[in-house]
mmCIF file with all atom_site columns, C-alpha atoms in Angstrom:
data_model
loop_
_atom_site.group_PDB
_atom_site.id
_atom_site.type_symbol
_atom_site.label_atom_id
_atom_site.label_alt_id
_atom_site.label_comp_id
_atom_site.label_asym_id
_atom_site.label_entity_id
_atom_site.label_seq_id
_atom_site.pdbx_PDB_ins_code
_atom_site.Cartn_x
_atom_site.Cartn_y
_atom_site.Cartn_z
_atom_site.occupancy
_atom_site.B_iso_or_equiv
_atom_site.pdbx_formal_charge
_atom_site.auth_seq_id
_atom_site.auth_comp_id
_atom_site.auth_asym_id
_atom_site.auth_atom_id
_atom_site.pdbx_PDB_model_num
ATOM 1  C CA . MET T 1 1  ? -11.503 0.985   12.690 1.00 0.00 ? 1  MET T CA 1
ATOM 2  C CA . SER T 1 2  ? -13.245 -2.070  14.115 1.00 0.00 ? 2  SER T CA 1
ATOM 3  C CA . PHE T 1 3  ? -16.677 -2.658  15.566 1.00 0.00 ? 3  PHE T CA 1
ATOM 4  C CA . THR T 1 4  ? -19.121 -5.422  16.413 1.00 0.00 ? 4  THR T CA 1
ATOM 5  C CA . ASN T 1 5  ? -21.902 -6.129  13.932 1.00 0.00 ? 5  ASN T CA 1
ATOM 6  C CA . LEU T 1 6  ? -25.542 -5.529  14.859 1.00 0.00 ? 6  LEU T CA 1
ATOM 7  C CA . GLY T 1 7  ? -26.044 -9.191  15.807 1.00 0.00 ? 7  GLY T CA 1
ATOM 8  C CA . GLY T 1 8  ? -23.046 -9.090  18.144 1.00 0.00 ? 8  GLY T CA 1
ATOM 9  C CA . ASP T 1 9  ? -21.554 -12.290 16.738 1.00 0.00 ? 9  ASP T CA 1
ATOM 10 C CA . ALA T 1 10 ? -18.886 -10.804 14.469 1.00 0.00 ? 10 ALA T CA 1
ATOM 11 C CA . THR T 1 11 ? -16.241 -8.103  14.445 1.00 0.00 ? 11 THR T CA 1
ATOM 12 C CA . LEU T 1 12 ? -15.761 -6.017  11.320 1.00 0.00 ? 12 LEU T CA 1
ATOM 13 C CA . ILE T 1 13 ? -12.413 -4.350  10.636 1.00 0.00 ? 13 ILE T CA 1
ATOM 14 C CA . VAL T 1 14 ? -12.524 -1.517  8.121  1.00 0.00 ? 14 VAL T CA 1
ATOM 15 C CA . PRO T 1 15 ? -9.550  0.358   6.665  1.00 0.00 ? 15 PRO T CA 1
ATOM 16 C CA . SER T 1 16 ? -10.315 4.047   6.091  1.00 0.00 ? 16 SER T CA 1
ATOM 17 C CA . PRO T 1 17 ? -9.495  5.354   2.608  1.00 0.00 ? 17 PRO T CA 1
ATOM 18 C CA . ARG T 1 18 ? -6.432  7.590   2.769  1.00 0.00 ? 18 ARG T CA 1
ATOM 19 C CA . THR T 1 19 ? -5.180  8.060   -0.760 1.00 0.00 ? 19 THR T CA 1
ATOM 20 C CA . ASN T 1 20 ? -6.282  6.419   -3.984 1.00 0.00 ? 20 ASN T CA 1
ATOM 21 C CA . GLU T 1 21 ? -9.943  5.496   -3.392 1.00 0.00 ? 21 GLU T CA 1
ATOM 22 C CA . ASP T 1 22 ? -9.638  2.743   -6.030 1.00 0.00 ? 22 ASP T CA 1
ATOM 23 C CA . ALA T 1 23 ? -7.388  0.857   -3.599 1.00 0.00 ? 23 ALA T CA 1
ATOM 24 C CA . TYR T 1 24 ? -10.364 0.286   -1.291 1.00 0.00 ? 24 TYR T CA 1
ATOM 25 C CA . GLY T 1 25 ? -12.782 -1.416  -3.702 1.00 0.00 ? 25 GLY T CA 1
ATOM 26 C CA . HIS T 1 26 ? -11.889 -4.964  -2.658 1.00 0.00 ? 26 HIS T CA 1
ATOM 27 C CA . PHE T 1 27 ? -9.321  -6.757  -0.538 1.00 0.00 ? 27 PHE T CA 1
ATOM 28 C CA . ALA T 1 28 ? -6.872  -7.663  -3.331 1.00 0.00 ? 28 ALA T CA 1
ATOM 29 C CA . SER T 1 29 ? -6.831  -4.075  -4.579 1.00 0.00 ? 29 SER T CA 1
ATOM 30 C CA . PHE T 1 30 ? -6.233  -2.859  -1.031 1.00 0.00 ? 30 PHE T CA 1
ATOM 31 C CA . LEU T 1 31 ? -3.273  -5.210  -0.570 1.00 0.00 ? 31 LEU T CA 1
ATOM 32 C CA . ARG T 1 32 ? -1.760  -4.135  -3.893 1.00 0.00 ? 32 ARG T CA 1
ATOM 33 C CA . ASN T 1 33 ? -2.422  -0.389  -3.837 1.00 0.00 ? 33 ASN T CA 1
ATOM 34 C CA . ALA T 1 34 ? -2.997  0.975   -0.325 1.00 0.00 ? 34 ALA T CA 1
ATOM 35 C CA . PRO T 1 35 ? -0.108  2.540   1.604  1.00 0.00 ? 35 PRO T CA 1
ATOM 36 C CA . VAL T 1 36 ? 2.199   -0.176  2.958  1.00 0.00 ? 36 VAL T CA 1
ATOM 37 C CA . LEU T 1 37 ? 1.889   1.110   6.518  1.00 0.00 ? 37 LEU T CA 1
ATOM 38 C CA . GLN T 1 38 ? -1.895  0.882   6.311  1.00 0.00 ? 38 GLN T CA 1
ATOM 39 C CA . VAL T 1 39 ? -1.757  -2.671  4.954  1.00 0.00 ? 39 VAL T CA 1
ATOM 40 C CA . ASP T 1 40 ? 0.608   -3.629  7.794  1.00 0.00 ? 40 ASP T CA 1
ATOM 41 C CA . ALA T 1 41 ? -1.677  -1.956  10.349 1.00 0.00 ? 41 ALA T CA 1
ATOM 42 C CA . LEU T 1 42 ? -4.671  -3.880  9.005  1.00 0.00 ? 42 LEU T CA 1
ATOM 43 C CA . TRP T 1 43 ? -2.858  -7.225  9.323  1.00 0.00 ? 43 TRP T CA 1
ATOM 44 C CA . GLN T 1 44 ? -1.816  -6.307  12.877 1.00 0.00 ? 44 GLN T CA 1
ATOM 45 C CA . LYS T 1 45 ? -5.409  -5.417  13.771 1.00 0.00 ? 45 LYS T CA 1
ATOM 46 C CA . ILE T 1 46 ? -6.677  -8.679  12.249 1.00 0.00 ? 46 ILE T CA 1
ATOM 47 C CA . ALA T 1 47 ? -4.093  -10.723 14.169 1.00 0.00 ? 47 ALA T CA 1
ATOM 48 C CA . GLY T 1 48 ? -4.816  -8.941  17.450 1.00 0.00 ? 48 GLY T CA 1
ATOM 49 C CA . THR T 1 49 ? -8.561  -9.384  17.079 1.00 0.00 ? 49 THR T CA 1
ATOM 50 C CA . VAL T 1 50 ? -8.219  -13.071 16.211 1.00 0.00 ? 50 VAL T CA 1
ATOM 51 C CA . LEU T 1 51 ? -5.992  -13.610 19.259 1.00 0.00 ? 51 LEU T CA 1
ATOM 52 C CA . GLU T 1 52 ? -8.599  -11.936 21.475 1.00 0.00 ? 52 GLU T CA 1
ATOM 53 C CA . MET T 1 53 ? -11.378 -14.133 20.080 1.00 0.00 ? 53 MET T CA 1
ATOM 54 C CA . VAL T 1 54 ? -9.539  -17.473 20.081 1.00 0.00 ? 54 VAL T CA 1
ATOM 55 C CA . SER T 1 55 ? -11.073 -19.980 22.458 1.00 0.00 ? 55 SER T CA 1
ATOM 56 C CA . ASP T 1 56 ? -12.334 -23.528 22.278 1.00 0.00 ? 56 ASP T CA 1
ATOM 57 C CA . ARG T 1 57 ? -14.902 -22.422 19.679 1.00 0.00 ? 57 ARG T CA 1
ATOM 58 C CA . PRO T 1 58 ? -13.963 -21.933 16.026 1.00 0.00 ? 58 PRO T CA 1
ATOM 59 C CA . ILE T 1 59 ? -13.902 -18.554 14.309 1.00 0.00 ? 59 ILE T CA 1
ATOM 60 C CA . TRP T 1 60 ? -14.115 -17.685 10.629 1.00 0.00 ? 60 TRP T CA 1
ATOM 61 C CA . LEU T 1 61 ? -12.280 -14.877 8.863  1.00 0.00 ? 61 LEU T CA 1
ATOM 62 C CA . SER T 1 62 ? -13.576 -13.578 5.555  1.00 0.00 ? 62 SER T CA 1
ATOM 63 C CA . THR T 1 63 ? -13.523 -10.582 3.266  1.00 0.00 ? 63 THR T CA 1
ATOM 64 C CA . ALA T 1 64 ? -16.824 -11.360 1.552  1.00 0.00 ? 64 ALA T CA 1
ATOM 65 C CA . GLY T 1 65 ? -18.484 -8.068  0.763  1.00 0.00 ? 65 GLY T CA 1
ATOM 66 C CA . GLY T 1 66 ? -21.953 -9.158  -0.276 1.00 0.00 ? 66 GLY T CA 1
ATOM 67 C CA . GLY T 1 67 ? -23.675 -7.766  2.805  1.00 0.00 ? 67 GLY T CA 1
ATOM 68 C CA . VAL T 1 68 ? -22.259 -4.236  2.691  1.00 0.00 ? 68 VAL T CA 1
ATOM 69 C CA . ALA T 1 69 ? -20.766 -2.085  -0.047 1.00 0.00 ? 69 ALA T CA 1
ATOM 70 C CA . TRP T 1 70 ? -17.432 -1.274  1.580  1.00 0.00 ? 70 TRP T CA 1
ATOM 71 C CA . LEU T 1 71 ? -14.142 -3.062  2.130  1.00 0.00 ? 71 LEU T CA 1
ATOM 72 C CA . HIS T 1 72 ? -13.982 -4.914  5.427  1.00 0.00 ? 72 HIS T CA 1
ATOM 73 C CA . VAL T 1 73 ? -12.599 -7.999  7.108  1.00 0.00 ? 73 VAL T CA 1
ATOM 74 C CA . ARG T 1 74 ? -15.137 -10.058 9.032  1.00 0.00 ? 74 ARG T CA 1
ATOM 75 C CA . ILE T 1 75 ? -14.152 -12.206 12.017 1.00 0.00 ? 75 ILE T CA 1
ATOM 76 C CA . ASP T 1 76 ? -17.186 -14.269 12.888 1.00 0.00 ? 76 ASP T CA 1
ATOM 77 C CA . SER T 1 77 ? -18.368 -16.983 15.259 1.00 0.00 ? 77 SER T CA 1
ATOM 78 C CA . THR T 1 78 ? -20.284 -18.640 12.409 1.00 0.00 ? 78 THR T CA 1
ATOM 79 C CA . PRO T 1 79 ? -19.405 -19.299 8.753  1.00 0.00 ? 79 PRO T CA 1
ATOM 80 C CA . LYS T 1 80 ? -22.123 -16.905 7.603  1.00 0.00 ? 80 LYS T CA 1
ATOM 81 C CA . TYR T 1 81 ? -20.636 -16.040 4.202  1.00 0.00 ? 81 TYR T CA 1
ATOM 82 C CA . TYR T 1 82 ? -18.904 -19.325 3.415  1.00 0.00 ? 82 TYR T CA 1
ATOM 83 C CA . GLY T 1 83 ? -20.627 -21.094 0.528  1.00 0.00 ? 83 GLY T CA 1
ATOM 84 C CA . TYR T 1 84 ? -18.180 -23.967 0.100  1.00 0.00 ? 84 TYR T CA 1
ATOM 85 C CA . ALA T 1 85 ? -19.375 -26.693 2.499  1.00 0.00 ? 85 ALA T CA 1
ATOM 86 C CA . PRO T 1 86 ? -15.952 -28.078 3.531  1.00 0.00 ? 86 PRO T CA 1
ATOM 87 C CA . TYR T 1 87 ? -14.925 -24.588 4.722  1.00 0.00 ? 87 TYR T CA 1
ATOM 88 C CA . ARG T 1 88 ? -18.102 -24.295 6.802  1.00 0.00 ? 88 ARG T CA 1
ATOM 89 C CA . SER T 1 89 ? -17.285 -27.461 8.736  1.00 0.00 ? 89 SER T CA 1
ATOM 90 C CA . THR T 1 90 ? -15.517 -27.416 12.092 1.00 0.00 ? 90 THR T CA 1
ATOM 91 C CA . LYS T 1 91 ? -14.148 -30.937 11.611 1.00 0.00 ? 91 LYS T CA 1
#
């Protein structure tokens, strides 16, 4: 599932738990333990969303989960959850 955040400046992509709920605690666990078809579908959704959003403005992709307590991928127009300054830069 994917949806726009409340501010309208980011898209969140969320895989729905299907089997072992422990596989959905964080991104690495999801990649290691979720059904292969679901992992593939998530990567396809991420790629499709990024392609739709690509323009002359930069975008940031993250899996930082500090804002909400569920696994999600965030595709954002700002580096909201990037703490490392060089990754926040567009240069």
